[in-house]
């Protein structure tokens, strides 16, 4: 699967919904507050493809100048990443939410920005740290310059039902992006 990114307007009443373009599926889970929560999963299904899903602060910058920002999910599998921004904005340049040309993203209304990229298309994650070495962010870039994903925070991990478990960190995400961790997620080379 190569890189793909686009704004989606999902009909929540029609979920679950496959998306061949992203090699993903969208469905509703139940969040910690017992409200419906839009989730993304590998297209073959949660039980078929080993993965880890993070709730995270994300800023996706595309080569055409589109900037997508705020909160969403990042799914890591053995062969790719899949993401959706569910709260925030998308549009040209660095303008803030509500500015002209910006689209408001709201997963509860089905308005999201989705993206996916193959592991072979990614450069190794770049670590951002404080002066004393504390991890403050990760930057994931495509090898061909088509996008840059800045992960500003990891809130926790989301299970397949939508329950958020606090405690996952940027370090956990960084570890899941390593070739060693990805090989453990591959059903043909290990178990995760």
PDB file of C-alpha atoms in Angstrom:
ATOM      1  CA  UNK A   1       0.000   0.000   0.000  1.00  0.00           C
ATOM      2  CA  UNK A   2       1.427   3.359  -1.014  1.00  0.00           C
ATOM      3  CA  UNK A   3       0.635   6.722   0.519  1.00  0.00           C
ATOM      4  CA  UNK A   4      -2.936   8.050   0.432  1.00  0.00           C
ATOM      5  CA  UNK A   5      -4.545  10.966   2.288  1.00  0.00           C
ATOM      6  CA  UNK A   6      -7.945  12.608   1.940  1.00  0.00           C
ATOM      7  CA  UNK A   7     -10.806  14.331   3.706  1.00  0.00           C
ATOM      8  CA  UNK A   8     -13.710  11.939   4.284  1.00  0.00           C
ATOM      9  CA  UNK A   9     -17.331  12.570   5.154  1.00  0.00           C
ATOM     10  CA  UNK A  10     -18.499   9.259   6.647  1.00  0.00           C
ATOM     11  CA  UNK A  11     -22.142   8.322   7.153  1.00  0.00           C
ATOM     12  CA  UNK A  12     -22.034   7.030  10.724  1.00  0.00           C
ATOM     13  CA  UNK A  13     -25.345   5.203  10.274  1.00  0.00           C
ATOM     14  CA  UNK A  14     -23.768   3.134   7.452  1.00  0.00           C
ATOM     15  CA  UNK A  15     -20.803   1.888   9.504  1.00  0.00           C
ATOM     16  CA  UNK A  16     -18.894  -0.371   9.454  1.00  0.00           C
ATOM     17  CA  UNK A  17     -17.546   0.828   6.146  1.00  0.00           C
ATOM     18  CA  UNK A  18     -14.513  -0.484   4.247  1.00  0.00           C
ATOM     19  CA  UNK A  19     -12.202   1.938   2.465  1.00  0.00           C
ATOM     20  CA  UNK A  20     -10.114   0.135  -0.184  1.00  0.00           C
ATOM     21  CA  UNK A  21      -8.229   3.373  -0.967  1.00  0.00           C
ATOM     22  CA  UNK A  22      -6.799   3.366   2.568  1.00  0.00           C
ATOM     23  CA  UNK A  23      -6.731  -0.397   3.098  1.00  0.00           C
ATOM     24  CA  UNK A  24      -8.771   0.318   6.194  1.00  0.00           C
ATOM     25  CA  UNK A  25     -12.210   0.085   7.642  1.00  0.00           C
ATOM     26  CA  UNK A  26     -14.150   2.538   9.766  1.00  0.00           C
ATOM     27  CA  UNK A  27     -16.502   1.460  12.528  1.00  0.00           C
ATOM     28  CA  UNK A  28     -18.052   2.667  15.773  1.00  0.00           C
ATOM     29  CA  UNK A  29     -16.776   1.597  19.157  1.00  0.00           C
ATOM     30  CA  UNK A  30     -17.737   2.835  22.592  1.00  0.00           C
ATOM     31  CA  UNK A  31     -15.401   5.270  24.302  1.00  0.00           C
ATOM     32  CA  UNK A  32     -14.640   5.465  28.024  1.00  0.00           C
ATOM     33  CA  UNK A  33     -17.565   7.896  28.402  1.00  0.00           C
ATOM     34  CA  UNK A  34     -19.926   5.285  26.882  1.00  0.00           C
ATOM     35  CA  UNK A  35     -20.490   7.488  23.816  1.00  0.00           C
ATOM     36  CA  UNK A  36     -19.956   6.203  20.259  1.00  0.00           C
ATOM     37  CA  UNK A  37     -16.383   6.607  19.058  1.00  0.00           C
ATOM     38  CA  UNK A  38     -15.295   6.433  15.415  1.00  0.00           C
ATOM     39  CA  UNK A  39     -12.399   3.985  15.003  1.00  0.00           C
ATOM     40  CA  UNK A  40     -10.140   2.977  12.128  1.00  0.00           C
ATOM     41  CA  UNK A  41      -8.751  -0.531  11.660  1.00  0.00           C
ATOM     42  CA  UNK A  42      -6.797  -2.495   9.055  1.00  0.00           C
ATOM     43  CA  UNK A  43      -9.186  -3.560   6.277  1.00  0.00           C
ATOM     44  CA  UNK A  44      -8.802  -7.280   6.950  1.00  0.00           C
ATOM     45  CA  UNK A  45     -10.164  -6.677  10.450  1.00  0.00           C
ATOM     46  CA  UNK A  46      -8.930  -6.207  13.993  1.00  0.00           C
ATOM     47  CA  UNK A  47      -8.714  -9.909  14.735  1.00  0.00           C
ATOM     48  CA  UNK A  48      -6.848 -10.734  11.507  1.00  0.00           C
ATOM     49  CA  UNK A  49      -4.122  -8.070  11.377  1.00  0.00           C
ATOM     50  CA  UNK A  50      -2.002  -7.584  14.519  1.00  0.00           C
ATOM     51  CA  UNK A  51      -1.782  -3.890  15.298  1.00  0.00           C
ATOM     52  CA  UNK A  52      -1.555  -1.253  17.990  1.00  0.00           C
ATOM     53  CA  UNK A  53      -3.787   1.851  17.978  1.00  0.00           C
ATOM     54  CA  UNK A  54      -2.775   5.091  19.683  1.00  0.00           C
ATOM     55  CA  UNK A  55      -4.890   8.124  20.559  1.00  0.00           C
ATOM     56  CA  UNK A  56      -2.528  10.952  19.704  1.00  0.00           C
ATOM     57  CA  UNK A  57      -1.954  14.589  18.920  1.00  0.00           C
ATOM     58  CA  UNK A  58      -1.134  14.729  15.203  1.00  0.00           C
ATOM     59  CA  UNK A  59      -0.049  17.329  12.661  1.00  0.00           C
ATOM     60  CA  UNK A  60       0.053  16.010   9.086  1.00  0.00           C
ATOM     61  CA  UNK A  61       1.680  18.268   6.481  1.00  0.00           C
ATOM     62  CA  UNK A  62       1.366  17.299   2.825  1.00  0.00           C
ATOM     63  CA  UNK A  63       3.638  18.368  -0.045  1.00  0.00           C
ATOM     64  CA  UNK A  64       0.802  20.462  -1.543  1.00  0.00           C
ATOM     65  CA  UNK A  65       0.686  22.640   1.599  1.00  0.00           C
ATOM     66  CA  UNK A  66      -2.303  20.987   3.243  1.00  0.00           C
ATOM     67  CA  UNK A  67      -2.011  20.908   7.030  1.00  0.00           C
ATOM     68  CA  UNK A  68      -4.207  18.617   9.126  1.00  0.00           C
ATOM     69  CA  UNK A  69      -4.017  18.983  12.897  1.00  0.00           C
ATOM     70  CA  UNK A  70      -5.218  18.158  16.377  1.00  0.00           C
ATOM     71  CA  UNK A  71      -6.422  14.817  17.753  1.00  0.00           C
ATOM     72  CA  UNK A  72      -6.797  11.439  16.158  1.00  0.00           C
ATOM     73  CA  UNK A  73      -5.660   7.846  15.969  1.00  0.00           C
ATOM     74  CA  UNK A  74      -2.534   6.244  14.626  1.00  0.00           C
ATOM     75  CA  UNK A  75      -2.612   2.499  13.894  1.00  0.00           C
ATOM     76  CA  UNK A  76       0.697   0.683  13.431  1.00  0.00           C
ATOM     77  CA  UNK A  77       0.785  -2.720  11.710  1.00  0.00           C
ATOM     78  CA  UNK A  78       3.697  -4.823  10.493  1.00  0.00           C
ATOM     79  CA  UNK A  79       3.618  -3.222   7.048  1.00  0.00           C
ATOM     80  CA  UNK A  80       2.120   0.280   7.387  1.00  0.00           C
ATOM     81  CA  UNK A  81       0.599   3.069   9.407  1.00  0.00           C
ATOM     82  CA  UNK A  82      -3.041   4.172   9.182  1.00  0.00           C
ATOM     83  CA  UNK A  83      -4.291   7.374  10.728  1.00  0.00           C
ATOM     84  CA  UNK A  84      -7.335   9.538  11.117  1.00  0.00           C
ATOM     85  CA  UNK A  85      -7.646  13.022  12.532  1.00  0.00           C
ATOM     86  CA  UNK A  86     -11.033  13.156  14.246  1.00  0.00           C
ATOM     87  CA  UNK A  87     -10.929  16.525  16.022  1.00  0.00           C
ATOM     88  CA  UNK A  88      -9.340  19.646  14.569  1.00  0.00           C
ATOM     89  CA  UNK A  89      -8.976  21.170  11.132  1.00  0.00           C
ATOM     90  CA  UNK A  90      -7.618  20.598   7.637  1.00  0.00           C
ATOM     91  CA  UNK A  91      -6.682  23.124   4.978  1.00  0.00           C
ATOM     92  CA  UNK A  92      -3.924  24.998   3.214  1.00  0.00           C
ATOM     93  CA  UNK A  93      -1.064  26.479   5.194  1.00  0.00           C
ATOM     94  CA  UNK A  94      -0.653  26.904   8.921  1.00  0.00           C
ATOM     95  CA  UNK A  95      -3.846  28.870   9.546  1.00  0.00           C
ATOM     96  CA  UNK A  96      -5.798  27.860  12.614  1.00  0.00           C
ATOM     97  CA  UNK A  97      -9.176  26.196  12.876  1.00  0.00           C
ATOM     98  CA  UNK A  98     -12.025  28.346  11.654  1.00  0.00           C
ATOM     99  CA  UNK A  99      -9.893  30.294   9.155  1.00  0.00           C
ATOM    100  CA  UNK A 100     -10.993  30.674   5.556  1.00  0.00           C
ATOM    101  CA  UNK A 101     -10.321  27.513   3.575  1.00  0.00           C
ATOM    102  CA  UNK A 102     -10.190  25.334   6.676  1.00  0.00           C
ATOM    103  CA  UNK A 103     -12.449  22.300   7.102  1.00  0.00           C
ATOM    104  CA  UNK A 104     -13.535  21.492  10.645  1.00  0.00           C
ATOM    105  CA  UNK A 105     -12.947  17.844  11.578  1.00  0.00           C
ATOM    106  CA  UNK A 106     -15.330  16.126  13.981  1.00  0.00           C
ATOM    107  CA  UNK A 107     -15.388  12.332  14.234  1.00  0.00           C
ATOM    108  CA  UNK A 108     -18.764  12.435  16.015  1.00  0.00           C
ATOM    109  CA  UNK A 109     -20.198  13.953  12.820  1.00  0.00           C
ATOM    110  CA  UNK A 110     -18.209  11.689  10.444  1.00  0.00           C
ATOM    111  CA  UNK A 111     -15.928  14.510   9.261  1.00  0.00           C
ATOM    112  CA  UNK A 112     -12.356  13.141   9.352  1.00  0.00           C
ATOM    113  CA  UNK A 113      -9.057  13.247   7.501  1.00  0.00           C
ATOM    114  CA  UNK A 114      -7.550   9.807   6.835  1.00  0.00           C
ATOM    115  CA  UNK A 115      -4.087   8.787   5.712  1.00  0.00           C
ATOM    116  CA  UNK A 116      -2.019   5.652   5.237  1.00  0.00           C
ATOM    117  CA  UNK A 117       1.554   4.860   4.232  1.00  0.00           C
ATOM    118  CA  UNK A 118       3.518   1.652   3.728  1.00  0.00           C
ATOM    119  CA  UNK A 119       6.383   0.945   6.131  1.00  0.00           C
ATOM    120  CA  UNK A 120       8.799   0.795   3.196  1.00  0.00           C
ATOM    121  CA  UNK A 121       7.759   4.338   2.246  1.00  0.00           C
ATOM    122  CA  UNK A 122       8.738   5.769   5.657  1.00  0.00           C
ATOM    123  CA  UNK A 123      12.011   7.201   6.872  1.00  0.00           C
ATOM    124  CA  UNK A 124      13.032   6.195  10.411  1.00  0.00           C
ATOM    125  CA  UNK A 125      11.133   8.274  12.969  1.00  0.00           C
ATOM    126  CA  UNK A 126      12.944  11.406  14.081  1.00  0.00           C
ATOM    127  CA  UNK A 127      12.907  12.035  17.823  1.00  0.00           C
ATOM    128  CA  UNK A 128      12.273  15.489  19.295  1.00  0.00           C
ATOM    129  CA  UNK A 129      13.512  16.049  22.838  1.00  0.00           C
ATOM    130  CA  UNK A 130      13.784  18.662  25.549  1.00  0.00           C
ATOM    131  CA  UNK A 131      17.232  19.975  26.379  1.00  0.00           C
ATOM    132  CA  UNK A 132      17.617  17.324  29.077  1.00  0.00           C
ATOM    133  CA  UNK A 133      16.563  14.489  26.786  1.00  0.00           C
ATOM    134  CA  UNK A 134      12.866  14.087  27.573  1.00  0.00           C
ATOM    135  CA  UNK A 135      10.867  12.955  24.539  1.00  0.00           C
ATOM    136  CA  UNK A 136       8.510  15.708  23.269  1.00  0.00           C
ATOM    137  CA  UNK A 137       7.488  14.458  19.841  1.00  0.00           C
ATOM    138  CA  UNK A 138       8.153  12.257  16.841  1.00  0.00           C
ATOM    139  CA  UNK A 139       8.381  13.171  13.181  1.00  0.00           C
ATOM    140  CA  UNK A 140       7.572  10.517  10.598  1.00  0.00           C
ATOM    141  CA  UNK A 141       8.436  11.475   7.017  1.00  0.00           C
ATOM    142  CA  UNK A 142       7.881   9.761   3.718  1.00  0.00           C
ATOM    143  CA  UNK A 143      10.984   8.837   1.768  1.00  0.00           C
ATOM    144  CA  UNK A 144       9.675  10.704  -1.291  1.00  0.00           C
ATOM    145  CA  UNK A 145       8.761  13.951   0.507  1.00  0.00           C
ATOM    146  CA  UNK A 146       4.991  13.588   0.053  1.00  0.00           C
ATOM    147  CA  UNK A 147       4.202  14.070   3.752  1.00  0.00           C
ATOM    148  CA  UNK A 148       5.465  14.737   7.246  1.00  0.00           C
ATOM    149  CA  UNK A 149       3.584  13.512  10.317  1.00  0.00           C
ATOM    150  CA  UNK A 150       4.412  15.214  13.592  1.00  0.00           C
ATOM    151  CA  UNK A 151       3.134  13.249  16.592  1.00  0.00           C
ATOM    152  CA  UNK A 152       2.936  15.837  19.360  1.00  0.00           C
ATOM    153  CA  UNK A 153       1.624  13.547  22.090  1.00  0.00           C
ATOM    154  CA  UNK A 154       0.310  10.084  22.848  1.00  0.00           C
ATOM    155  CA  UNK A 155      -2.723  10.138  25.118  1.00  0.00           C
ATOM    156  CA  UNK A 156      -2.990   6.370  25.435  1.00  0.00           C
ATOM    157  CA  UNK A 157      -3.786   3.207  23.532  1.00  0.00           C
ATOM    158  CA  UNK A 158      -7.244   2.462  22.152  1.00  0.00           C
ATOM    159  CA  UNK A 159      -8.486  -1.114  22.173  1.00  0.00           C
ATOM    160  CA  UNK A 160     -10.641  -2.521  19.396  1.00  0.00           C
ATOM    161  CA  UNK A 161     -13.822  -1.568  21.281  1.00  0.00           C
ATOM    162  CA  UNK A 162     -12.736   2.045  21.708  1.00  0.00           C
ATOM    163  CA  UNK A 163     -11.703   1.964  25.350  1.00  0.00           C
ATOM    164  CA  UNK A 164      -8.766   4.257  26.084  1.00  0.00           C
ATOM    165  CA  UNK A 165      -6.018   2.977  28.345  1.00  0.00           C
ATOM    166  CA  UNK A 166      -3.816   5.744  29.671  1.00  0.00           C
ATOM    167  CA  UNK A 167      -0.111   5.118  30.066  1.00  0.00           C
ATOM    168  CA  UNK A 168       1.045   4.584  26.488  1.00  0.00           C
ATOM    169  CA  UNK A 169       3.661   7.162  25.560  1.00  0.00           C
ATOM    170  CA  UNK A 170       5.630   8.622  22.682  1.00  0.00           C
ATOM    171  CA  UNK A 171       8.360   6.118  23.619  1.00  0.00           C
ATOM    172  CA  UNK A 172       5.879   3.253  23.148  1.00  0.00           C
ATOM    173  CA  UNK A 173       4.920   4.591  19.727  1.00  0.00           C
ATOM    174  CA  UNK A 174       8.579   5.004  18.782  1.00  0.00           C
ATOM    175  CA  UNK A 175       9.230   1.410  19.830  1.00  0.00           C
ATOM    176  CA  UNK A 176       6.270   0.092  17.787  1.00  0.00           C
ATOM    177  CA  UNK A 177       7.709   1.776  14.677  1.00  0.00           C
ATOM    178  CA  UNK A 178      11.011  -0.125  14.843  1.00  0.00           C
ATOM    179  CA  UNK A 179      11.632  -2.966  12.369  1.00  0.00           C
ATOM    180  CA  UNK A 180      12.016  -5.368  15.326  1.00  0.00           C
ATOM    181  CA  UNK A 181       8.573  -4.532  16.734  1.00  0.00           C
ATOM    182  CA  UNK A 182       6.982  -4.576  13.286  1.00  0.00           C
ATOM    183  CA  UNK A 183       8.391  -8.055  12.636  1.00  0.00           C
ATOM    184  CA  UNK A 184       6.711  -9.257  15.836  1.00  0.00           C
ATOM    185  CA  UNK A 185       3.385  -8.005  14.442  1.00  0.00           C
ATOM    186  CA  UNK A 186       3.868 -10.000  11.244  1.00  0.00           C
ATOM    187  CA  UNK A 187       1.823 -13.206  11.585  1.00  0.00           C
ATOM    188  CA  UNK A 188       4.367 -15.008   9.404  1.00  0.00           C
ATOM    189  CA  UNK A 189       7.481 -14.121  11.437  1.00  0.00           C
ATOM    190  CA  UNK A 190       6.315 -13.766  15.023  1.00  0.00           C
ATOM    191  CA  UNK A 191       3.422 -13.032  17.315  1.00  0.00           C
ATOM    192  CA  UNK A 192       2.462  -9.768  18.955  1.00  0.00           C
TER     193      UNK A 192
END
